[in-house]
Short mmCIF file of C-alpha atoms and ligand atoms in Angstrom, two decimals:
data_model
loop_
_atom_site.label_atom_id
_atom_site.label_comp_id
_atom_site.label_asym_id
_atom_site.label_seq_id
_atom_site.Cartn_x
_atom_site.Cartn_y
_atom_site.Cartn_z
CA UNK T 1 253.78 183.98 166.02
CA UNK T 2 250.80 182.29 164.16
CA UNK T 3 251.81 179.90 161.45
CA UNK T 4 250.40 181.81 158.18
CA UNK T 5 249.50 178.14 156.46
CA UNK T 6 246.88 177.51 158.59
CA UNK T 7 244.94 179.72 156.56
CA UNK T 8 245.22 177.59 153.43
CA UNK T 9 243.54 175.12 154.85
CA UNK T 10 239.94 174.53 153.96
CA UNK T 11 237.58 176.27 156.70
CA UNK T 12 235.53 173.58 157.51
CA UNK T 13 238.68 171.59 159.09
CA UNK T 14 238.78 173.90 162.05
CA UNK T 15 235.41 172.24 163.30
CA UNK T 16 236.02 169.05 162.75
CA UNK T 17 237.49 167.26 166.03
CA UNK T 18 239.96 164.20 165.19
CA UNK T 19 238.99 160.90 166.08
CA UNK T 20 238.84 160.55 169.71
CA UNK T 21 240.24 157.49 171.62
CA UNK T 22 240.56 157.09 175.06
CA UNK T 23 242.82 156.04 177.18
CA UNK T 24 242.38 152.30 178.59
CA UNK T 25 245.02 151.60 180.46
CA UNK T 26 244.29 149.60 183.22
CA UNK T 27 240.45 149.48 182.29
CA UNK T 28 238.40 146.17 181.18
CA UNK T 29 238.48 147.95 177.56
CA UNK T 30 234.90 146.60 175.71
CA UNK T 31 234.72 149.79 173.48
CA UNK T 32 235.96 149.18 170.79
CA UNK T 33 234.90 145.65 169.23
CA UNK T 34 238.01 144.07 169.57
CA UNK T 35 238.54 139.99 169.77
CA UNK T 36 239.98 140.05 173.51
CA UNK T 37 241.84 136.50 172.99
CA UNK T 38 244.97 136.21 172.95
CA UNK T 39 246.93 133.56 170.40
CA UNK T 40 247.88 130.55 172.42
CA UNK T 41 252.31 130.46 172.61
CA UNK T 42 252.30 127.95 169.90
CA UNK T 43 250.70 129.71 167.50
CA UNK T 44 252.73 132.95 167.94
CA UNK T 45 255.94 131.59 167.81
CA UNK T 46 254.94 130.15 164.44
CA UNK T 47 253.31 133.70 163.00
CA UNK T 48 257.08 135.10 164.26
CA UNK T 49 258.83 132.67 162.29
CA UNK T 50 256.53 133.40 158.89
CA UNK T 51 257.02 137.13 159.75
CA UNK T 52 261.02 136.35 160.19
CA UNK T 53 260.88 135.94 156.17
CA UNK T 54 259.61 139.54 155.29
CA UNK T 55 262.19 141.21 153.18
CA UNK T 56 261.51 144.87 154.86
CA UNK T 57 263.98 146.75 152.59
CA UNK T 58 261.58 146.02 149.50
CA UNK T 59 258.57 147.13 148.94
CA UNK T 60 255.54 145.04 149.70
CA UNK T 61 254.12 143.31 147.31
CA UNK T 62 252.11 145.85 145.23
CA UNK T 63 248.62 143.36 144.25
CA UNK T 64 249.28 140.10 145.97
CA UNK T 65 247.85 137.68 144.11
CA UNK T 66 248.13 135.34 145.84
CA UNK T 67 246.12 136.32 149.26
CA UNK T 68 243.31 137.11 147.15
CA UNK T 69 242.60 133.53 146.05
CA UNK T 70 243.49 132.61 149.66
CA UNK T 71 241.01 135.28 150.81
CA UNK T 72 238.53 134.22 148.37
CA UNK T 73 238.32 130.76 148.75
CA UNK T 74 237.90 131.85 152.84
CA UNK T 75 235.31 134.23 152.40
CA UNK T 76 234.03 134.37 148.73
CA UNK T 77 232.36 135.15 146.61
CA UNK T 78 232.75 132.09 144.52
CA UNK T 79 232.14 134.13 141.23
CA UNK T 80 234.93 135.97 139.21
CA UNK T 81 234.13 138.59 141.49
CA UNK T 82 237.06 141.48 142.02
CA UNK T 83 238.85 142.09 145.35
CA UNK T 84 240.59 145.24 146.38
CA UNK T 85 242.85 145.53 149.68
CA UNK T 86 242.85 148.53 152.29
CA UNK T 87 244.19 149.98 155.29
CA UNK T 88 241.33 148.94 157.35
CA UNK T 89 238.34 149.05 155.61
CA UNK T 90 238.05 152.95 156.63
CA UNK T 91 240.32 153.38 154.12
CA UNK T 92 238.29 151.86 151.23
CA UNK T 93 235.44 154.07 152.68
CA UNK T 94 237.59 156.76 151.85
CA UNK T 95 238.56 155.28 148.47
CA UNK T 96 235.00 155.04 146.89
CA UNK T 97 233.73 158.48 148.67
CA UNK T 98 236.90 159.86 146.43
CA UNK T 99 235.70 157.55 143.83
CA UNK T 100 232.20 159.47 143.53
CA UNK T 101 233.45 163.33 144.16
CA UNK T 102 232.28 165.39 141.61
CA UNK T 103 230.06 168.42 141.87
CA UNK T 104 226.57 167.23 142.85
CA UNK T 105 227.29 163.82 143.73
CA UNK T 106 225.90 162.85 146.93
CA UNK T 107 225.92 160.07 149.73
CA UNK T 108 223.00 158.55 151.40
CA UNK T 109 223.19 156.58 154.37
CA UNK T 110 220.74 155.69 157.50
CA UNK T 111 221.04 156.57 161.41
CA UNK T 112 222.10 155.63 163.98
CA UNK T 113 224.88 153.81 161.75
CA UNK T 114 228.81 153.63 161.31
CA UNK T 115 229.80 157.34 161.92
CA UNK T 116 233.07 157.18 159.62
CA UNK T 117 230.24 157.08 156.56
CA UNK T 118 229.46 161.00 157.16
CA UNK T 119 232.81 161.89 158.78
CA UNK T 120 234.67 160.99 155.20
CA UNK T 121 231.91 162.60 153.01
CA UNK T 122 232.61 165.70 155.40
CA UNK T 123 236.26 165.37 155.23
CA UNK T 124 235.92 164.94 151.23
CA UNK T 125 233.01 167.86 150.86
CA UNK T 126 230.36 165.22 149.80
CA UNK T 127 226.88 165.60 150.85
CA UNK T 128 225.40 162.54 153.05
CA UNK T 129 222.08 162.24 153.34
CA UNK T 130 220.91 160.55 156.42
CA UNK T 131 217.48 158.81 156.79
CA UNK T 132 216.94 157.32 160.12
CA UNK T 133 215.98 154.24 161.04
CA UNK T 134 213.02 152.90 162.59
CA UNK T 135 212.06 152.97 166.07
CA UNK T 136 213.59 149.37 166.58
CA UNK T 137 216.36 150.09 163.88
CA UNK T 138 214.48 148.57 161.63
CA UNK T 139 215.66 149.59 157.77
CA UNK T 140 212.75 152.55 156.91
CA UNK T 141 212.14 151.41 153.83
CA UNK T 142 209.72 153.88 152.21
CA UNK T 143 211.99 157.10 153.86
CA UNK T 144 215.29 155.16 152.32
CA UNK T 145 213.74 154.79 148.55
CA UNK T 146 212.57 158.04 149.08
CA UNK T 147 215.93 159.83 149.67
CA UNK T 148 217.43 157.72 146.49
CA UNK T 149 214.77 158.67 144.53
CA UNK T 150 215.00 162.27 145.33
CA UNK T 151 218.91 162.67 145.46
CA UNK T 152 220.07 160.14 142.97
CA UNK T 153 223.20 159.41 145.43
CA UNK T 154 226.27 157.92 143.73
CA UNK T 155 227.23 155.50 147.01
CA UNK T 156 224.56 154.42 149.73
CA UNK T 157 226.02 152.66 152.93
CA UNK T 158 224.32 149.85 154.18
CA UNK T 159 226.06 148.19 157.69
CA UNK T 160 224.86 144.36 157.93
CA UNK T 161 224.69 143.76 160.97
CA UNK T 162 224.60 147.38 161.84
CA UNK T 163 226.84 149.46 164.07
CA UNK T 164 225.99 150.45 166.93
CA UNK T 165 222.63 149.00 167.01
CA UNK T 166 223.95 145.33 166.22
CA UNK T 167 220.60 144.14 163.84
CA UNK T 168 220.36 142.51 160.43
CA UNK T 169 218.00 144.54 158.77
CA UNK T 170 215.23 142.59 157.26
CA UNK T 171 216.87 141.16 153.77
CA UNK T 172 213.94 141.80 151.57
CA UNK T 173 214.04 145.22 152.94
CA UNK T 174 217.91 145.65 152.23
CA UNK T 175 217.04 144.01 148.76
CA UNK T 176 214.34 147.09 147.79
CA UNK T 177 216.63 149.57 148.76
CA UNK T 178 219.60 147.63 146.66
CA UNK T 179 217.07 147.63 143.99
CA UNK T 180 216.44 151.25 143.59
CA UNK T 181 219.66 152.48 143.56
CA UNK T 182 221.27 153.44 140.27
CA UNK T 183 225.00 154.09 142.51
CA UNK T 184 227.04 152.41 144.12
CA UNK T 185 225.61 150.59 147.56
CA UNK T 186 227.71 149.49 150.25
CA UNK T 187 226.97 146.87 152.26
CA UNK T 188 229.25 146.63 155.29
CA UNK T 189 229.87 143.56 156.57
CA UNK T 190 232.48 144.23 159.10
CA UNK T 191 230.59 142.19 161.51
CA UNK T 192 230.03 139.45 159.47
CA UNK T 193 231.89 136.59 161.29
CA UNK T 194 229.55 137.27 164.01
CA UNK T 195 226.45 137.24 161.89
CA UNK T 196 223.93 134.31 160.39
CA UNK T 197 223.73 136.40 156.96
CA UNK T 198 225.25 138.01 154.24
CA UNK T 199 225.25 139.02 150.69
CA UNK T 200 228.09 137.35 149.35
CA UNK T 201 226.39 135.33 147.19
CA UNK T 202 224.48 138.20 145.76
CA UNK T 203 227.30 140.00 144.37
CA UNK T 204 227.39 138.44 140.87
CA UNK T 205 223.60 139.22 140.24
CA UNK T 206 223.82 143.04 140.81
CA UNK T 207 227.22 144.68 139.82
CA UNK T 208 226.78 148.16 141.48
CA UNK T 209 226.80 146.28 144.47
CA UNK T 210 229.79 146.04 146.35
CA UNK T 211 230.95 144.25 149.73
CA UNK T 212 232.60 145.70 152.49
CA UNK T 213 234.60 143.36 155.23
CA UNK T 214 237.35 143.84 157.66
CA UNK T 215 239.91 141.64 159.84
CA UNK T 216 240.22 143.87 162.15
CA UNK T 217 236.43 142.49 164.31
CA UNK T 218 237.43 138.67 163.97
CA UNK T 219 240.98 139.10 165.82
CA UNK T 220 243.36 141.11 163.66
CA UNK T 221 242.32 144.48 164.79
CA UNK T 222 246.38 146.04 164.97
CA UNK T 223 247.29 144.88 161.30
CA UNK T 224 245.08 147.08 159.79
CA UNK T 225 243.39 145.12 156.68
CA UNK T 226 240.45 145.36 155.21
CA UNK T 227 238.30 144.44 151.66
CA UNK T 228 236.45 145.15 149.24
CA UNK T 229 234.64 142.63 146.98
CA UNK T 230 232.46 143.53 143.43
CA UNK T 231 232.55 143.94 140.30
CA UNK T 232 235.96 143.39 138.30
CA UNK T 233 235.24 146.48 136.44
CA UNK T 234 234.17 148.95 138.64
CA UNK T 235 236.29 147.69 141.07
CA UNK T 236 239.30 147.80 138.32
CA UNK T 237 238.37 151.70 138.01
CA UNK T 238 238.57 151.64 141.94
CA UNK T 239 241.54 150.17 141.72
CA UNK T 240 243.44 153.04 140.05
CA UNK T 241 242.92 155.29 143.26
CA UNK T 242 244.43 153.41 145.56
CA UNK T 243 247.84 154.35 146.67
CA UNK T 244 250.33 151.87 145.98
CA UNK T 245 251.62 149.46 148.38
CA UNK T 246 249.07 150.96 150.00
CA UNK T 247 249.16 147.23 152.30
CA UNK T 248 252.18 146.86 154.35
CA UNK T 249 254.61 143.22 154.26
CA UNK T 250 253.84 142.49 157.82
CA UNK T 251 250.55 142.64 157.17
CA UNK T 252 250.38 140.52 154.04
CA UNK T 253 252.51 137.93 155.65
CA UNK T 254 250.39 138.05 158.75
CA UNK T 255 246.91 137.98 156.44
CA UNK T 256 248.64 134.66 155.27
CA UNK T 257 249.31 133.32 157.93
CA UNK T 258 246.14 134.08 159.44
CA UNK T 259 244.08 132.10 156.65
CA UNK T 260 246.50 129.06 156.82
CA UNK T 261 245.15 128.87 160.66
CA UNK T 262 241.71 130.44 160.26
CA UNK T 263 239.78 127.22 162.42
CA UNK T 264 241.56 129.43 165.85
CA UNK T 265 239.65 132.32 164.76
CA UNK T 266 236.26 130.65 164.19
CA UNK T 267 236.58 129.33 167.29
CA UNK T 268 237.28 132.32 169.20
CA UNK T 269 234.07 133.92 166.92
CA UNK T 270 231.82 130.47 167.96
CA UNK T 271 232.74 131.65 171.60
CA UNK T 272 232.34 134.78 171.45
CA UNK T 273 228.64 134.21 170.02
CA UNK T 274 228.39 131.60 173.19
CA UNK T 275 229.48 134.40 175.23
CA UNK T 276 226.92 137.17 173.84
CA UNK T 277 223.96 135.20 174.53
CA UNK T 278 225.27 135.10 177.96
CA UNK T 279 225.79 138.74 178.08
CA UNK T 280 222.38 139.29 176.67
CA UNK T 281 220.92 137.03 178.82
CA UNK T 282 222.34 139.08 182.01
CA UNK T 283 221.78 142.09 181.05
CA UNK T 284 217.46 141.13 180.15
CA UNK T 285 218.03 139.82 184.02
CA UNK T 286 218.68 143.76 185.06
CA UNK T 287 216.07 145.86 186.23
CA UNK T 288 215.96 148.64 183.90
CA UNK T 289 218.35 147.86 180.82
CA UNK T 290 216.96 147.04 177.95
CA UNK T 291 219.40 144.77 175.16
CA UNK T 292 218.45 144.74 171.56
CA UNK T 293 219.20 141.50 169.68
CA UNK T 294 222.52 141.30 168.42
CA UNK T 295 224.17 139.58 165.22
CA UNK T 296 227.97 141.41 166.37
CA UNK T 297 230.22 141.20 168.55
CA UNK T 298 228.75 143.69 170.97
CA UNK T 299 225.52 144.72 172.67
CA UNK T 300 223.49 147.80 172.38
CA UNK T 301 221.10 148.70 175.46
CA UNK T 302 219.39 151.07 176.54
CA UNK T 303 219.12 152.32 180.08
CA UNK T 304 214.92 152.53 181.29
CA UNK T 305 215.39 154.77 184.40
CA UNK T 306 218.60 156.60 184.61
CA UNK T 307 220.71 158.76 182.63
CA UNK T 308 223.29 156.80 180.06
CA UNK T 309 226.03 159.65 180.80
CA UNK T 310 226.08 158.74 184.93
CA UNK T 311 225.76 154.48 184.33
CA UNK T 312 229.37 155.41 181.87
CA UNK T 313 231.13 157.72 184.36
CA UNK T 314 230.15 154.72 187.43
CA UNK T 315 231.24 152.30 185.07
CA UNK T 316 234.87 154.23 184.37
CA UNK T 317 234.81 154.77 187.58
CA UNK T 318 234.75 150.67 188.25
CA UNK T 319 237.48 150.91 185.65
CA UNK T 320 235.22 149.28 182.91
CA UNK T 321 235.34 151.43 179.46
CA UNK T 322 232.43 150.89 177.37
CA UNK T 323 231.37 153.01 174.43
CA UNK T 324 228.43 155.98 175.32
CA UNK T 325 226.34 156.55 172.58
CA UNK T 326 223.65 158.30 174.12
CA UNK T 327 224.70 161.52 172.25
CA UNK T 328 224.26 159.93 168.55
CA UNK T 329 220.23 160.81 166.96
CA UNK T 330 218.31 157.74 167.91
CA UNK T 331 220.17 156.59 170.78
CA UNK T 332 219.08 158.49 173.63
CA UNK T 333 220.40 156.59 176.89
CA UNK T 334 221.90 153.93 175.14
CA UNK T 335 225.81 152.49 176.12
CA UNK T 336 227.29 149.87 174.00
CA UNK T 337 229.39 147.14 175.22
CA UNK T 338 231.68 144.55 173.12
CA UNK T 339 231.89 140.95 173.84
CA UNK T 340 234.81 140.26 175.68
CA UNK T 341 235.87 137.38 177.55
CA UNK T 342 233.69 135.58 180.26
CA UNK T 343 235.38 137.32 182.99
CA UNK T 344 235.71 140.52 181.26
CA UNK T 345 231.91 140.16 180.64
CA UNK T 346 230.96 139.08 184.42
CA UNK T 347 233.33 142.21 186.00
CA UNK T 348 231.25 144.81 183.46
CA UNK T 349 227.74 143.10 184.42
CA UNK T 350 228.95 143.37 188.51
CA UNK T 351 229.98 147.13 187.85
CA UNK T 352 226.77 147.54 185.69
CA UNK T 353 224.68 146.31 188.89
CA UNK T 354 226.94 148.54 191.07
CA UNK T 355 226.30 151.47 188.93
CA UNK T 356 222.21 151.06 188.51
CA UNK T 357 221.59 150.77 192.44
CA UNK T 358 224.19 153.17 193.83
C1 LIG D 401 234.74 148.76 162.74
C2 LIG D 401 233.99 149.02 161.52
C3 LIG D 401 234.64 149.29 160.31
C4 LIG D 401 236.10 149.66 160.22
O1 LIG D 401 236.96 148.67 160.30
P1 LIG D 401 238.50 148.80 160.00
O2 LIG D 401 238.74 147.75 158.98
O3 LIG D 401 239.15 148.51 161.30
O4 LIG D 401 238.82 150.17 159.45
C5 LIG D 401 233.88 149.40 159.16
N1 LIG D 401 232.55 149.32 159.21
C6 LIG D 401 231.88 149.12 160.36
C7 LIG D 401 230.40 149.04 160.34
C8 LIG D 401 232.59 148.98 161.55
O5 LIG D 401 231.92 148.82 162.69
#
């Protein structure tokens, strides 16, 4: 018997897929931009004891002061800038595309970028306009003022360093486009720990700018925390969307504890920056793979002389899971592959080899 709800829900759901993740077990797993180290025994057995104080019958604390000067004085900005907390930072994507939806707003982002930007206008029935990038995903600056100027778009998305292509843009360029913009812009900084620039300090000078990070790259992918930095009075108006206690204890306590031993996780960031110029430098080495310059913690490249879909399936079939992009506009034969450790790194670059001469 058919369930009869199913046709209250919007059309457009049936097409939509949901998020796909695949199975890694027993793979080297470098798809998904994870930290791969582990906390040494020490340091565990402390987090346990902080988490050992959680009061799990209450409610989490609903707008934890507290973490946000913590957080602040970590990451800035310095200014009396606002800070809101989310589920990941997918979630705040999903907060300000919310934010924006009335008839005839509209999104504009650029391509190849983060694909949850269009996914959540989709979900939310915004349009996204996409402008792609350059040739060497390079901002296009002239195509991106362009699309503001025509569409007037109440959020632009701006990744910095990018996703999947792993760039900084050119900053003037980013600045232009900033400039234009009458909405909301975005600038995603998820990678930023990786990175040798951001816009942090920018925030006070241009209030419909807002910053986007995450602790989920840097090593704190499974607690599911993310922020966003601005304004205090748009971000105030933001504020009233969220859902409460929308961040759970363990996660508080943990993004405590985390910034009260934040040296481990710059450390593990310094090495895995050591350990990407050693990836990049192998895979230049290889006959036929081309890297692009990366500010993340993973590498883009693009395959010269065979097809990205058969180097992926020799890889899984190595056991090494990657990420194949070569389906995404403006990333024809491209694979990308996150920093992982030195021998994580050294078994992909032997099945790599393996998979490009057999
Ligand atoms: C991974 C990623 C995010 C999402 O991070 P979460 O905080 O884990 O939801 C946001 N933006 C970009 C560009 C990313 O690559």
């Amino acid at each position: 018997m058919s369930n009869t709800a199913l046709s209250r829900l919007r059309p457009e759901i049936s097409k939509l897929h949901a998020y796909a993740v695949p199975d890694a077990d027993g793979f080297v797993k470098l798809d998904a931009m994870e930290n791969p180290y582990k906390w040494p025994e020490g340091m565990r057995s402390l987090w346990l004891d902080y988490l050992g104080d959680a009061q799990v019958n209450r409610y989490p604390e609903p707008n934890p002061e507290k973490l946000k000067k913590k957080l602040q004085s970590q990451f800035g900005p310095s200014s009396e800038c606002e800070i809101l907390f989310g589920n990941g930072s997918d979630e705040l994507i999903q907060l300000l595309v919310i934010a924006i939806a009335k008839p005839g707003a509209s999104i504009v982002t650029v391509s190849p970028s983060f694909s949850m930007y269009q996914m959540i206008a989709e979900f939310i029935g915004i349009d996204c306009h996409v402008v792609p990038l350059t040739e060497d995903y390079e901002l296009n600056v002239d195509a991106t003022i362009e699309a503001i100027n025509q569409y007037d778009p109440s959020l632009v998305f701006l990744a910095y360093p990018n996703n999947p292509t792993g760039n900084l843009w050119d900053r003037s360029d980013v600045n232009k486009v900033v400039q234009t913009c009458q909405g909301i812009v975005v600038i995603d900084e998820a990678y930023g720990p990786f990175a040798s620039d951001s816009f942090t300090e920018e925030l006070k000078n241009i209030p419909n700018m807002v910053l986007l990070r995450t602790a989920s790259k840097i090593g704190l992918a499974g607690i599911r925390f993310g922020w966003l930095a601005g304004d205090a009075e748009l971000l105030n108006e933001l504020n009233k969307l969220r859902l409460p206690y929308n961040i759970n204890s363990l996660t508080q306590l943990t993004v405590e504890f985390a910034l009260d031993n934040f040296q481990m996780f710059e450390e593990q960031a310094k090495i895995i920056q050591v350990s990407r110029a050693e990836l990049f430098k192998n895979l230049s080495s290889m006959k036929n793979v081309h890297p692009y310059k990366s500010e993340a913690n993973f590498i883009l490249f693009k395959l010269l002389s065979m097809n990205a879909n058969d180097v992926f399936k020799r890889l899984l079939d190595q056991k090494v899971l990657i990420k194949n992009v070569s389906q995404q506009e403006g990333l024809s034969q491209c694979l990308r592959v996150t920093v992982g450790t030195e021998e994580e790194n050294n078994q992909f670059c032997k099945a790599l080899e393996q998979a490009l001469v057999s």
